[in-house]
GROMACS .gro file of C-alpha atoms in nm:
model
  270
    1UNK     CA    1  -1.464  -7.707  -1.201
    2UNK     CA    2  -1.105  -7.761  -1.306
    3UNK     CA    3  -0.968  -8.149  -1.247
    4UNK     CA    4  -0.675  -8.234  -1.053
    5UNK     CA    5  -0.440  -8.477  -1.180
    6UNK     CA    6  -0.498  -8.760  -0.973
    7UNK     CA    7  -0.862  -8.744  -1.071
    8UNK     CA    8  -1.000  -8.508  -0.796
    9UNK     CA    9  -1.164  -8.154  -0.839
   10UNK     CA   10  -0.919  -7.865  -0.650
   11UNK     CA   11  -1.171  -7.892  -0.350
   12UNK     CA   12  -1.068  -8.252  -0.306
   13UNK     CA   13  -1.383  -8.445  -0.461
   14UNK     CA   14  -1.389  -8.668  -0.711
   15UNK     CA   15  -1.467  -8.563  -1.051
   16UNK     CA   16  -1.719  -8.690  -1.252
   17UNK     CA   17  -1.545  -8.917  -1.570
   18UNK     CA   18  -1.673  -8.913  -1.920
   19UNK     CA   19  -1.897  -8.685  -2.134
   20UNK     CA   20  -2.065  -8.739  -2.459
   21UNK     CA   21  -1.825  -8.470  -2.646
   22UNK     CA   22  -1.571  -8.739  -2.575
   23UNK     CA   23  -1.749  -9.017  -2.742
   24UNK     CA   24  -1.528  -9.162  -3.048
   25UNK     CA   25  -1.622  -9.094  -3.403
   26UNK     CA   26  -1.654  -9.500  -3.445
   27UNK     CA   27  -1.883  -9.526  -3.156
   28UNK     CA   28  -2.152  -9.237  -3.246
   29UNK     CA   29  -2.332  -9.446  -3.441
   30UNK     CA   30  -2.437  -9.732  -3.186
   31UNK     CA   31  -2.497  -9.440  -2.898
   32UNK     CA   32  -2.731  -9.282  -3.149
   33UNK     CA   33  -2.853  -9.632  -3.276
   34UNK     CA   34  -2.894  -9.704  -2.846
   35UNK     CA   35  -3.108  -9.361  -2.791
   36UNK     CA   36  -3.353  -9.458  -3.039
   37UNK     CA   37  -3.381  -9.792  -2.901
   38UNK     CA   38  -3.451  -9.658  -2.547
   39UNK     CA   39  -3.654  -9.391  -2.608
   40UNK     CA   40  -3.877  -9.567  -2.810
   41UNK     CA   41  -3.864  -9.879  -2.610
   42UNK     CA   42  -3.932  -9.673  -2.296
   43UNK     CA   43  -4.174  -9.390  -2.274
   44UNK     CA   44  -4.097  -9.093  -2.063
   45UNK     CA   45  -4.393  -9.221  -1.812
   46UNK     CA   46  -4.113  -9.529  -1.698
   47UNK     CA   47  -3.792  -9.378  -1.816
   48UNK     CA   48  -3.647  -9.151  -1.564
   49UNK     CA   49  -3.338  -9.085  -1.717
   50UNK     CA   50  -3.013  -9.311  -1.882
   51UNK     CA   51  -2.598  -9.302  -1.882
   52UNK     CA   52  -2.354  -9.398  -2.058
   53UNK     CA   53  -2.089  -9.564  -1.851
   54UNK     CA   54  -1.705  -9.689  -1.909
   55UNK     CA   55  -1.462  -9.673  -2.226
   56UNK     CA   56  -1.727  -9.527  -2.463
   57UNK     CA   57  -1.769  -9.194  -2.315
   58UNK     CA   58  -1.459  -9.181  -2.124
   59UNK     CA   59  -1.291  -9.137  -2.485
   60UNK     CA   60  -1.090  -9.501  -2.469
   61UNK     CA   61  -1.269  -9.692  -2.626
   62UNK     CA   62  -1.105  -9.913  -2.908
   63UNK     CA   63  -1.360 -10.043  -3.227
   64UNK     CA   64  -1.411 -10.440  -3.157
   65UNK     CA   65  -1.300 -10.466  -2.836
   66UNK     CA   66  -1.502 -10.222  -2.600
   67UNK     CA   67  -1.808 -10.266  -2.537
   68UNK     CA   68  -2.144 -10.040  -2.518
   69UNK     CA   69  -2.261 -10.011  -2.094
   70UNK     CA   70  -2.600  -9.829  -2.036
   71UNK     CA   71  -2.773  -9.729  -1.734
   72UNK     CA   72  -3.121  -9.676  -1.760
   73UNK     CA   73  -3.342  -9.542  -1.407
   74UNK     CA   74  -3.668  -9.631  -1.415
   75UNK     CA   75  -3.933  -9.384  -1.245
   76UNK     CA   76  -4.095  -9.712  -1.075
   77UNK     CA   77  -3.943 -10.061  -1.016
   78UNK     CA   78  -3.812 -10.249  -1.339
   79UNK     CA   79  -3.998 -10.589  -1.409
   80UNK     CA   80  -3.904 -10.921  -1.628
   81UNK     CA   81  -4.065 -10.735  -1.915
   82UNK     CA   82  -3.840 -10.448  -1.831
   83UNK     CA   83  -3.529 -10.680  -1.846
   84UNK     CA   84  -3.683 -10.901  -2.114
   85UNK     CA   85  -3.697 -10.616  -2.352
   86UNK     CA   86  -3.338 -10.483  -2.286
   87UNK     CA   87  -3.225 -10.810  -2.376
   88UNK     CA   88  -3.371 -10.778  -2.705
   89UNK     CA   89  -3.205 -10.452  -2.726
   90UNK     CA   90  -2.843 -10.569  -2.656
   91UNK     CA   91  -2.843 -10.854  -2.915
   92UNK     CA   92  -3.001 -10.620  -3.183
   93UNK     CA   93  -2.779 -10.363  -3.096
   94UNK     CA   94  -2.450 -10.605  -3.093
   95UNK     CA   95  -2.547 -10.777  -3.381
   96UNK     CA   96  -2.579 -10.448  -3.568
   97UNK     CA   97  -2.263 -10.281  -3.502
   98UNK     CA   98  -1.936 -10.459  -3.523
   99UNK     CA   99  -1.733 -10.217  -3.384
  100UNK     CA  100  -1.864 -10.295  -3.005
  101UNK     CA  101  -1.809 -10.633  -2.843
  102UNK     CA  102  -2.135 -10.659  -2.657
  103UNK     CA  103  -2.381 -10.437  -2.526
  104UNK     CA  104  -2.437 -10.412  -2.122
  105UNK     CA  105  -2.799 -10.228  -2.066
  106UNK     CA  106  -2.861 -10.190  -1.649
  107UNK     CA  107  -3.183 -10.126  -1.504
  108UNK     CA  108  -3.234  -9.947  -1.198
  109UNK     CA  109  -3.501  -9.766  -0.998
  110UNK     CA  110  -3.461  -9.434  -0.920
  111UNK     CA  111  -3.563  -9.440  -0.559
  112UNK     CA  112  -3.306  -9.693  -0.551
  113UNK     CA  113  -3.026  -9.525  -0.693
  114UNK     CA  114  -3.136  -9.225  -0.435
  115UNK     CA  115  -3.172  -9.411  -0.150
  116UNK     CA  116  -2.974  -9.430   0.179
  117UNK     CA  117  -2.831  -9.767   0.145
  118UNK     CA  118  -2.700  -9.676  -0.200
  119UNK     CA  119  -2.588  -9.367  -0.133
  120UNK     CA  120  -2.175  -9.489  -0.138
  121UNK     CA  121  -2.236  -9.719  -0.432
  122UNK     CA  122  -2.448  -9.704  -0.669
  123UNK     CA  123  -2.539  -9.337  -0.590
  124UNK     CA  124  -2.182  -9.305  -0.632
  125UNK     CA  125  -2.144  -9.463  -0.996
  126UNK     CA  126  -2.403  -9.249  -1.099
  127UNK     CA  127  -2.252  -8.878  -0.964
  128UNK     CA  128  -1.912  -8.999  -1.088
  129UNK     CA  129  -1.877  -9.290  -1.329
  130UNK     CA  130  -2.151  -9.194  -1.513
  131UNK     CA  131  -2.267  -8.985  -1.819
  132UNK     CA  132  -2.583  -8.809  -1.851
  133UNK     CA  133  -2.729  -8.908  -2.172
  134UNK     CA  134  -3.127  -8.866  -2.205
  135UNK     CA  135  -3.399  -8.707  -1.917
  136UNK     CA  136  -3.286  -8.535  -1.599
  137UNK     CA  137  -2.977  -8.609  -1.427
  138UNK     CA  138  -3.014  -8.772  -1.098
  139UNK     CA  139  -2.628  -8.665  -0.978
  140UNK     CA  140  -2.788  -8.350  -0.881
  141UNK     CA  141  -2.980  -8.541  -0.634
  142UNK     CA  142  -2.673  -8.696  -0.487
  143UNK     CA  143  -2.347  -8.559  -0.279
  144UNK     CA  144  -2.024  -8.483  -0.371
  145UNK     CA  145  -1.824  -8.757  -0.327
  146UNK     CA  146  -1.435  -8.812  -0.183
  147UNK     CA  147  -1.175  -9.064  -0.148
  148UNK     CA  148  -1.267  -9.203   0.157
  149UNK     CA  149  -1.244  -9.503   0.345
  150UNK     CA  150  -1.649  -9.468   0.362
  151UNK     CA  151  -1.660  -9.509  -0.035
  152UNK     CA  152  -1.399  -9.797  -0.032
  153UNK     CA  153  -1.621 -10.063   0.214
  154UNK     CA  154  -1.961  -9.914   0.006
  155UNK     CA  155  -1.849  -9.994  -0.359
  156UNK     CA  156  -1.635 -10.296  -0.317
  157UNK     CA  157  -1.676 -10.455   0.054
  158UNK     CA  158  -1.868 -10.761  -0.056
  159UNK     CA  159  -1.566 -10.955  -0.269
  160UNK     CA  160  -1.676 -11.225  -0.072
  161UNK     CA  161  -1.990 -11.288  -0.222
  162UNK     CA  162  -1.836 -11.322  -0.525
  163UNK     CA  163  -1.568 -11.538  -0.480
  164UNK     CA  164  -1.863 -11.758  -0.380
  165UNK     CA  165  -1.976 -11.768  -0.725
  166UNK     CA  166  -1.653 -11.786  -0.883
  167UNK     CA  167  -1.510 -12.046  -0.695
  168UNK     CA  168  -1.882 -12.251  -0.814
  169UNK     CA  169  -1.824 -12.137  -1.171
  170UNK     CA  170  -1.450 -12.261  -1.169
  171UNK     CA  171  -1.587 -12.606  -1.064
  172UNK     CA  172  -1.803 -12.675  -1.315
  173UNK     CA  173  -1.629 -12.537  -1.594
  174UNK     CA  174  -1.493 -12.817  -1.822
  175UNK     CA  175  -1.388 -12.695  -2.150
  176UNK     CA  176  -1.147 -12.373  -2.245
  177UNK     CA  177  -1.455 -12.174  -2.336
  178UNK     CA  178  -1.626 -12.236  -2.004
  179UNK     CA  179  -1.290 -12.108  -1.843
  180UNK     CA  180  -1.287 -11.800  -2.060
  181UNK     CA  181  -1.641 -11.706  -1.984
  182UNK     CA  182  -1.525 -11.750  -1.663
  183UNK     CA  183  -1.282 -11.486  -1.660
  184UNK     CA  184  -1.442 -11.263  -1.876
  185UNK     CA  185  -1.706 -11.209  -1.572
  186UNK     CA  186  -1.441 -11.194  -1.340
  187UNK     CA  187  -1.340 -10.892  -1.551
  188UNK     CA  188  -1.192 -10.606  -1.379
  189UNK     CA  189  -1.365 -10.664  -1.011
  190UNK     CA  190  -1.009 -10.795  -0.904
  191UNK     CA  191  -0.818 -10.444  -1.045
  192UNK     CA  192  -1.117 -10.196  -0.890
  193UNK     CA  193  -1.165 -10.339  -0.569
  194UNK     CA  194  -0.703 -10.342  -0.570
  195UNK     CA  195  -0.757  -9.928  -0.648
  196UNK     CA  196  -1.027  -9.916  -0.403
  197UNK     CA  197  -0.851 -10.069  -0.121
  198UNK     CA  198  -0.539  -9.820  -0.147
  199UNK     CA  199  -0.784  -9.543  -0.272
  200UNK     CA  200  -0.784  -9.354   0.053
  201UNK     CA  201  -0.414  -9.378   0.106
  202UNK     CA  202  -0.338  -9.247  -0.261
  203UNK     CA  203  -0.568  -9.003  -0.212
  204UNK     CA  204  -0.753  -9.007  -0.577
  205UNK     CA  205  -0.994  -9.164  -0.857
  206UNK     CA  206  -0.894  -9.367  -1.152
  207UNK     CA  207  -1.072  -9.619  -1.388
  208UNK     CA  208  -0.813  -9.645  -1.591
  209UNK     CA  209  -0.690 -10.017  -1.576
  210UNK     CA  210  -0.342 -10.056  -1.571
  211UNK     CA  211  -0.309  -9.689  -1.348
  212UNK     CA  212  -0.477  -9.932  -1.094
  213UNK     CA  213  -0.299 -10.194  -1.082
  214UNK     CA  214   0.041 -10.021  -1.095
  215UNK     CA  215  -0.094  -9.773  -0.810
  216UNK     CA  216  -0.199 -10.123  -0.587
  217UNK     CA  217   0.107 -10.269  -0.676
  218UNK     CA  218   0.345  -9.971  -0.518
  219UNK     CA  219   0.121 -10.018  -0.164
  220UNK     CA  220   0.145 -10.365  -0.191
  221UNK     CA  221   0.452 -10.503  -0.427
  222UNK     CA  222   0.401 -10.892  -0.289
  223UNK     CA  223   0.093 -10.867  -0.522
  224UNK     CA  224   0.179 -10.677  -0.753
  225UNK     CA  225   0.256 -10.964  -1.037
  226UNK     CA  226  -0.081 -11.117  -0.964
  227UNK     CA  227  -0.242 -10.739  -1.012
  228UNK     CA  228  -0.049 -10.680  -1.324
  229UNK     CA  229  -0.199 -11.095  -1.424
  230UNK     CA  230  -0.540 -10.908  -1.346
  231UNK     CA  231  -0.498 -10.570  -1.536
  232UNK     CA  232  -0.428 -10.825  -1.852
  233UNK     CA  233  -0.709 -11.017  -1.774
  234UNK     CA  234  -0.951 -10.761  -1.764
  235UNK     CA  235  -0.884 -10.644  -2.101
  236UNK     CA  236  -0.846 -10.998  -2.250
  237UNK     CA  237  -1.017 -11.320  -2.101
  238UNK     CA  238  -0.815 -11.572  -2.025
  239UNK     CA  239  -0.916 -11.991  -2.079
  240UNK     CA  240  -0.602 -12.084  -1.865
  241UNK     CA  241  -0.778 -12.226  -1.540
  242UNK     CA  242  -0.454 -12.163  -1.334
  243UNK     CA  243  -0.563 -11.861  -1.413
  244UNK     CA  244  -0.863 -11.843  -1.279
  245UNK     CA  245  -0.765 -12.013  -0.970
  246UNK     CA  246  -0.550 -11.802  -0.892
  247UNK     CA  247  -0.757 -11.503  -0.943
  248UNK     CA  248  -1.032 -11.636  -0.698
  249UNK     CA  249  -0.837 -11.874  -0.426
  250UNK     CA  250  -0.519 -11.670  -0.397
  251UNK     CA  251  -0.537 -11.314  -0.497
  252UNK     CA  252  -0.884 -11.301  -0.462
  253UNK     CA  253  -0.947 -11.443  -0.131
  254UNK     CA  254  -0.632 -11.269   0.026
  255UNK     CA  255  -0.769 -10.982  -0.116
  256UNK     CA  256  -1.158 -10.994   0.037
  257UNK     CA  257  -0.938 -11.051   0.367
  258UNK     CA  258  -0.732 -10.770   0.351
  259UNK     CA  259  -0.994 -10.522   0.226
  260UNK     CA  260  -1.207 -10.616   0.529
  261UNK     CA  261  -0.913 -10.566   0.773
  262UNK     CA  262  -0.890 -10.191   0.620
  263UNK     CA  263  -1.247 -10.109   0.514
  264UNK     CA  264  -1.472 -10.328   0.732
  265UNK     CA  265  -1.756 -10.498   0.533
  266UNK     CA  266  -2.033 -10.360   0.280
  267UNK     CA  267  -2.340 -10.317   0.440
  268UNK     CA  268  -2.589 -10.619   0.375
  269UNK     CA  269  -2.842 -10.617   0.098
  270UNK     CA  270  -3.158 -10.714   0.096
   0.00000   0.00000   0.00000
């Protein structure tokens, strides 16, 4: 189905992102490298299926800076083994290829990915921000998906929770590396859950970055410096702490109170 501009199909759903005849000549070699690993690490009795997710097959990725993201859905729960041995996979995997900073590997169950509770988030990520990459793909399982203010409270109504943990992390970092870790796990939640909150009013999808933060800035210009701070942090960590700070006590907590106002709250997790 032919893609609208702003990241919709004609019919007004969003399109699905990525696809492995956009992955970048420099980055073939670690997704082939990362299939081996899987498949052999996983046998077809546990592995469901697995994505790719993010710059790598969206086609943006850049050698040494982007990094490798992997979904894998497991037919049955995933257990410390599970996660044990996809540790081991990252670090052999990162320490291998120098063109990606770091390797991300998820696990999920399938009957979690497919079940009611997910259905607006991470049944969402799969349809639409995911890649099909090895078994059957579960997005045929799941609905189309639109701009809604429905999607918005789903994927990013629980900013709360992690200004919790930021705030925590911010107050025990003491040295500049500490306070770039810091931001590096901030990351982009700051810039997304921005998009999301104006999503419904814009009326489209992006993950591109700075298309974000410049679309959340023209809804809400008073923040818009402080997005465009984020946009830049996203890409590169910061070890300012002002930084920081103001990522989680003033953008970030006027943010979680403004998104609730709109969207209402994320429903609970166990």
């Amino acid at each position: 189905m032919r893609m609208t501009v702003n990241g919709l199909h004609p019919d007004g759903t969003i399109a699905r992102e990525g696809g492995l005849d956009r992955v970048p000549a420099a980055f073939r070699s670690v997704v082939d490298a990362a299939r081996i690993e899987v498949t052999s690490g996983f046998g077809a009795d546990r592995l469901h299926s697995a994505y790719l997710y993010g710059s790598i097959p969206r086609g943006t990725a850049i050698p040494r800076v982007s990094d490798l993201d992997v979904l894998l859905a497991f037919r049955d729960e995933p257990g410390d083994a599970d996660h044990a041995r996809v540790r081991a996979m990252e670090d052999a995997l990162d320490q291998r290829f120098e063109q990606v900073n770091g390797v991300g590997i998820l696990l999920c169950s399938t009957d979690k990915l497919l079940s009611d509770l997910e259905r607006y988030d991470l049944g969402f990520f799969v349809a639409c921000l995911c890649t099909s990459w090895i078994g059957d793909d579960l997005a045929a399982r799941l609905p189309a998906y639109r701009p809604t203010s429905l999607l918005a409270r789903e994927t990013n109504g629980d900013l709360d929770l992690a200004l919790v943990r930021w705030s925590r992390q911010a107050a025990e970092a003491t040295t500049s590396t500490d306070v770039e870790a810091l931001t590096r796990g901030i990351g982009r939640r700051p810039v997304r859950t921005g998009f999301t909150l104006i999503m419904p009013r814009w009326g489209g999808w992006t993950s591109d970055i700075r298309q974000a933060a410049e679309l959340f800035g023209t809804y809400y210009p008073h923040r818009a410096a402080q997005m465009a701070i984020a946009a830049v942090v996203a890409r590169q960590p910061s070890a300012d702490l002002s930084v920081a700070e103001m990522l989680i006590d003033d953008l970030g907590r006027w943010l979680a109170d403004e998104y609730v106002a709109v969207h209402g709250k994320k429903a609970p997790r166990p």
